[in-house]
GROMACS .gro file of N, CA, C and O in nm:
model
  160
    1UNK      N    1  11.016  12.878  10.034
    1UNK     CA    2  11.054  12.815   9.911
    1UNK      C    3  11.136  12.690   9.945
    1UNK      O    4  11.208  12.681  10.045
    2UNK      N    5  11.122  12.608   9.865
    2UNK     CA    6  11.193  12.474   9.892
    2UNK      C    7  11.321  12.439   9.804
    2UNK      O    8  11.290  12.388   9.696
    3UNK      N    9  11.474  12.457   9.827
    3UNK     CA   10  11.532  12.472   9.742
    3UNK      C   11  11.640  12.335   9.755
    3UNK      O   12  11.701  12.316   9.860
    4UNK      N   13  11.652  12.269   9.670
    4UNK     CA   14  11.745  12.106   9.632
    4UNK      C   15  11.829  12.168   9.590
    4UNK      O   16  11.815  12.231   9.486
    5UNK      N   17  11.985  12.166   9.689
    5UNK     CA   18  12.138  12.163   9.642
    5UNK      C   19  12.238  12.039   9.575
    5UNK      O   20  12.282  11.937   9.629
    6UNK      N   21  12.248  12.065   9.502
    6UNK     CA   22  12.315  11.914   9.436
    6UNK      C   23  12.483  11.947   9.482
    6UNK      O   24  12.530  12.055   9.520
    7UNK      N   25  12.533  11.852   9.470
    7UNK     CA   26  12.699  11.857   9.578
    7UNK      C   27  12.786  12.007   9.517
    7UNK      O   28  12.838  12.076   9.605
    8UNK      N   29  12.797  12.047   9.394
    8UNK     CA   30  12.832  12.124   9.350
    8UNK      C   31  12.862  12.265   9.402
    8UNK      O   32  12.961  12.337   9.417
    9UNK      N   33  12.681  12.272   9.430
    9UNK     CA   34  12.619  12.439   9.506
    9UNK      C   35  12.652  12.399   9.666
    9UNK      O   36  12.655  12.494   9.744
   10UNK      N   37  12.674  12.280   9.713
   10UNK     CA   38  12.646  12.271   9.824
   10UNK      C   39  12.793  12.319   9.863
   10UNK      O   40  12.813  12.426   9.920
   11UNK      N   41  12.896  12.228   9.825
   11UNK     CA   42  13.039  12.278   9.832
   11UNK      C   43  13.078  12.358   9.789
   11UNK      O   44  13.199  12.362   9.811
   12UNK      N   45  13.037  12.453   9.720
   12UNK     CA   46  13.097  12.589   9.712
   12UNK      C   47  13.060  12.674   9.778
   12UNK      O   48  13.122  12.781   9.777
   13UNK      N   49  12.896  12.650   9.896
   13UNK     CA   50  12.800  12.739   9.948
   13UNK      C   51  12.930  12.729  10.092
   13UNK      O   52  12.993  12.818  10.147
   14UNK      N   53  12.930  12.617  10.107
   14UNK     CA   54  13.026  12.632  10.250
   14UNK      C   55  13.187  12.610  10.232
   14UNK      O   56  13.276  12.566  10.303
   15UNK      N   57  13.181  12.643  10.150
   15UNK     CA   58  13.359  12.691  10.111
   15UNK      C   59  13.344  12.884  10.090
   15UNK      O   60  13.423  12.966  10.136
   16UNK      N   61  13.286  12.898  10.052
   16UNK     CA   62  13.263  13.022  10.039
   16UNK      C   63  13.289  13.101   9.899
   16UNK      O   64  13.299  13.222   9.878
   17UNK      N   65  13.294  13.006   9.824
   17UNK     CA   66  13.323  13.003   9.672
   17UNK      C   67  13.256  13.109   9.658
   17UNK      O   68  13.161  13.154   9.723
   18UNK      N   69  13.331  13.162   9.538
   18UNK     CA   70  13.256  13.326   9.449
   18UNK      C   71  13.162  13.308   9.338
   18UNK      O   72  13.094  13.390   9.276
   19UNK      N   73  13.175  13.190   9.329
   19UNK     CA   74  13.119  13.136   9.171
   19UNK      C   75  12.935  13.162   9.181
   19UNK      O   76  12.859  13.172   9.084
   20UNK      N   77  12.898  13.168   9.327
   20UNK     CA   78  12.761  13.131   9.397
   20UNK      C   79  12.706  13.291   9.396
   20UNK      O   80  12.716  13.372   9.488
   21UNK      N   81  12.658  13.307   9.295
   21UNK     CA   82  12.575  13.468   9.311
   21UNK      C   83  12.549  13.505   9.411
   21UNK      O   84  12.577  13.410   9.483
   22UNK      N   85  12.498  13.611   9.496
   22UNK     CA   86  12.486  13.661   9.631
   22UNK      C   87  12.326  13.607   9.648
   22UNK      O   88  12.274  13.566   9.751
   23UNK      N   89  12.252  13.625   9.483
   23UNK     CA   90  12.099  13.553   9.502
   23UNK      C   91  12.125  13.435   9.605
   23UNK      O   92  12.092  13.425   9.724
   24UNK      N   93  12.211  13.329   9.501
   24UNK     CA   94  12.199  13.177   9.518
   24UNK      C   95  12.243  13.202   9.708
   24UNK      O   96  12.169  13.157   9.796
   25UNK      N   97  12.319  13.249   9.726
   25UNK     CA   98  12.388  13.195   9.884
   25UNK      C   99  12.285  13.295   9.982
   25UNK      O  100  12.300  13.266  10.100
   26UNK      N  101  12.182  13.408   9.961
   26UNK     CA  102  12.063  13.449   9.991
   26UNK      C  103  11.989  13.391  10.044
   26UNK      O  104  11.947  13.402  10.158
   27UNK      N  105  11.954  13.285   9.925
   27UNK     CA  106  11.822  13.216   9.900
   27UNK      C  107  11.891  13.088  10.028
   27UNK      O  108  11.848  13.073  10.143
   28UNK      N  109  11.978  13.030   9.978
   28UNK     CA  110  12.055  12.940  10.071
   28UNK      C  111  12.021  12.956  10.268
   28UNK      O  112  12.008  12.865  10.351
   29UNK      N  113  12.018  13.098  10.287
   29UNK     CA  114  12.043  13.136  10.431
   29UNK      C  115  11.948  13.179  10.460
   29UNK      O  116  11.939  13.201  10.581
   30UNK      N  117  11.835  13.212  10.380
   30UNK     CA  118  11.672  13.229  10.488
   30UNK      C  119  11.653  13.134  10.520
   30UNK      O  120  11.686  13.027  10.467
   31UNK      N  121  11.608  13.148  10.593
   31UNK     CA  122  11.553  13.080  10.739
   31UNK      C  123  11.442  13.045  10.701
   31UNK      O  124  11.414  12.937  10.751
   32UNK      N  125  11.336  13.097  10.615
   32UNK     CA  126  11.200  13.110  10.588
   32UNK      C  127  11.183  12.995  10.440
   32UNK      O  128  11.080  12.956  10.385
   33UNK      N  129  11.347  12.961  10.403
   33UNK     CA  130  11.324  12.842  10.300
   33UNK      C  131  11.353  12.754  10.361
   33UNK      O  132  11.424  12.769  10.460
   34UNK      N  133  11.303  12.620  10.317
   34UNK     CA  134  11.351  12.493  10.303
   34UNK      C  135  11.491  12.453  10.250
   34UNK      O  136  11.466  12.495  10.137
   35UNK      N  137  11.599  12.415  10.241
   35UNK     CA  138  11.689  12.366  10.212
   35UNK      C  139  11.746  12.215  10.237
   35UNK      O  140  11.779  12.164  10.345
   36UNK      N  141  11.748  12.159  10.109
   36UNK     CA  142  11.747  12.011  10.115
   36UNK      C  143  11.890  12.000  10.007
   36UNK      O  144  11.935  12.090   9.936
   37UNK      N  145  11.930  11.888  10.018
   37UNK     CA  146  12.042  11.814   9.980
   37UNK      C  147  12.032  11.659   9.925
   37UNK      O  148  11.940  11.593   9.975
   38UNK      N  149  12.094  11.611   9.854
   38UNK     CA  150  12.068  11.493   9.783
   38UNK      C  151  12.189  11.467   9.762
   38UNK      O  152  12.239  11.571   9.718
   39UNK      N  153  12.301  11.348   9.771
   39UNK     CA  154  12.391  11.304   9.727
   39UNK      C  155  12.402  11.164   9.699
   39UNK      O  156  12.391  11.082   9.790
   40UNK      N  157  12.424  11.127   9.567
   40UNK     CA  158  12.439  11.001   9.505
   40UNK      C  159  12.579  10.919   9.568
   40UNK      O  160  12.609  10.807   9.526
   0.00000   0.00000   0.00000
């Protein structure tokens, strides 16, 4: 799966924020997705 973090998810994914469902930071750490980033 190919998943676009916008700065929001991205900084809370590596802060370790609680706000990030266990799905969202899941989906974040397979190996078997894509994970991309975009910042304006």
């Amino acid at each position: 799966m190919r998943t676009l973090l916008d700065k929001h998810i991205f900084l809370w994914f590596i802060s370790g924020d609680t706000q990030l469902s266990t799905d969202v930071r899941d989906a974040i750490r397979d190996p078997d997705n894509e994970v991309y980033s975009h910042f304006n």
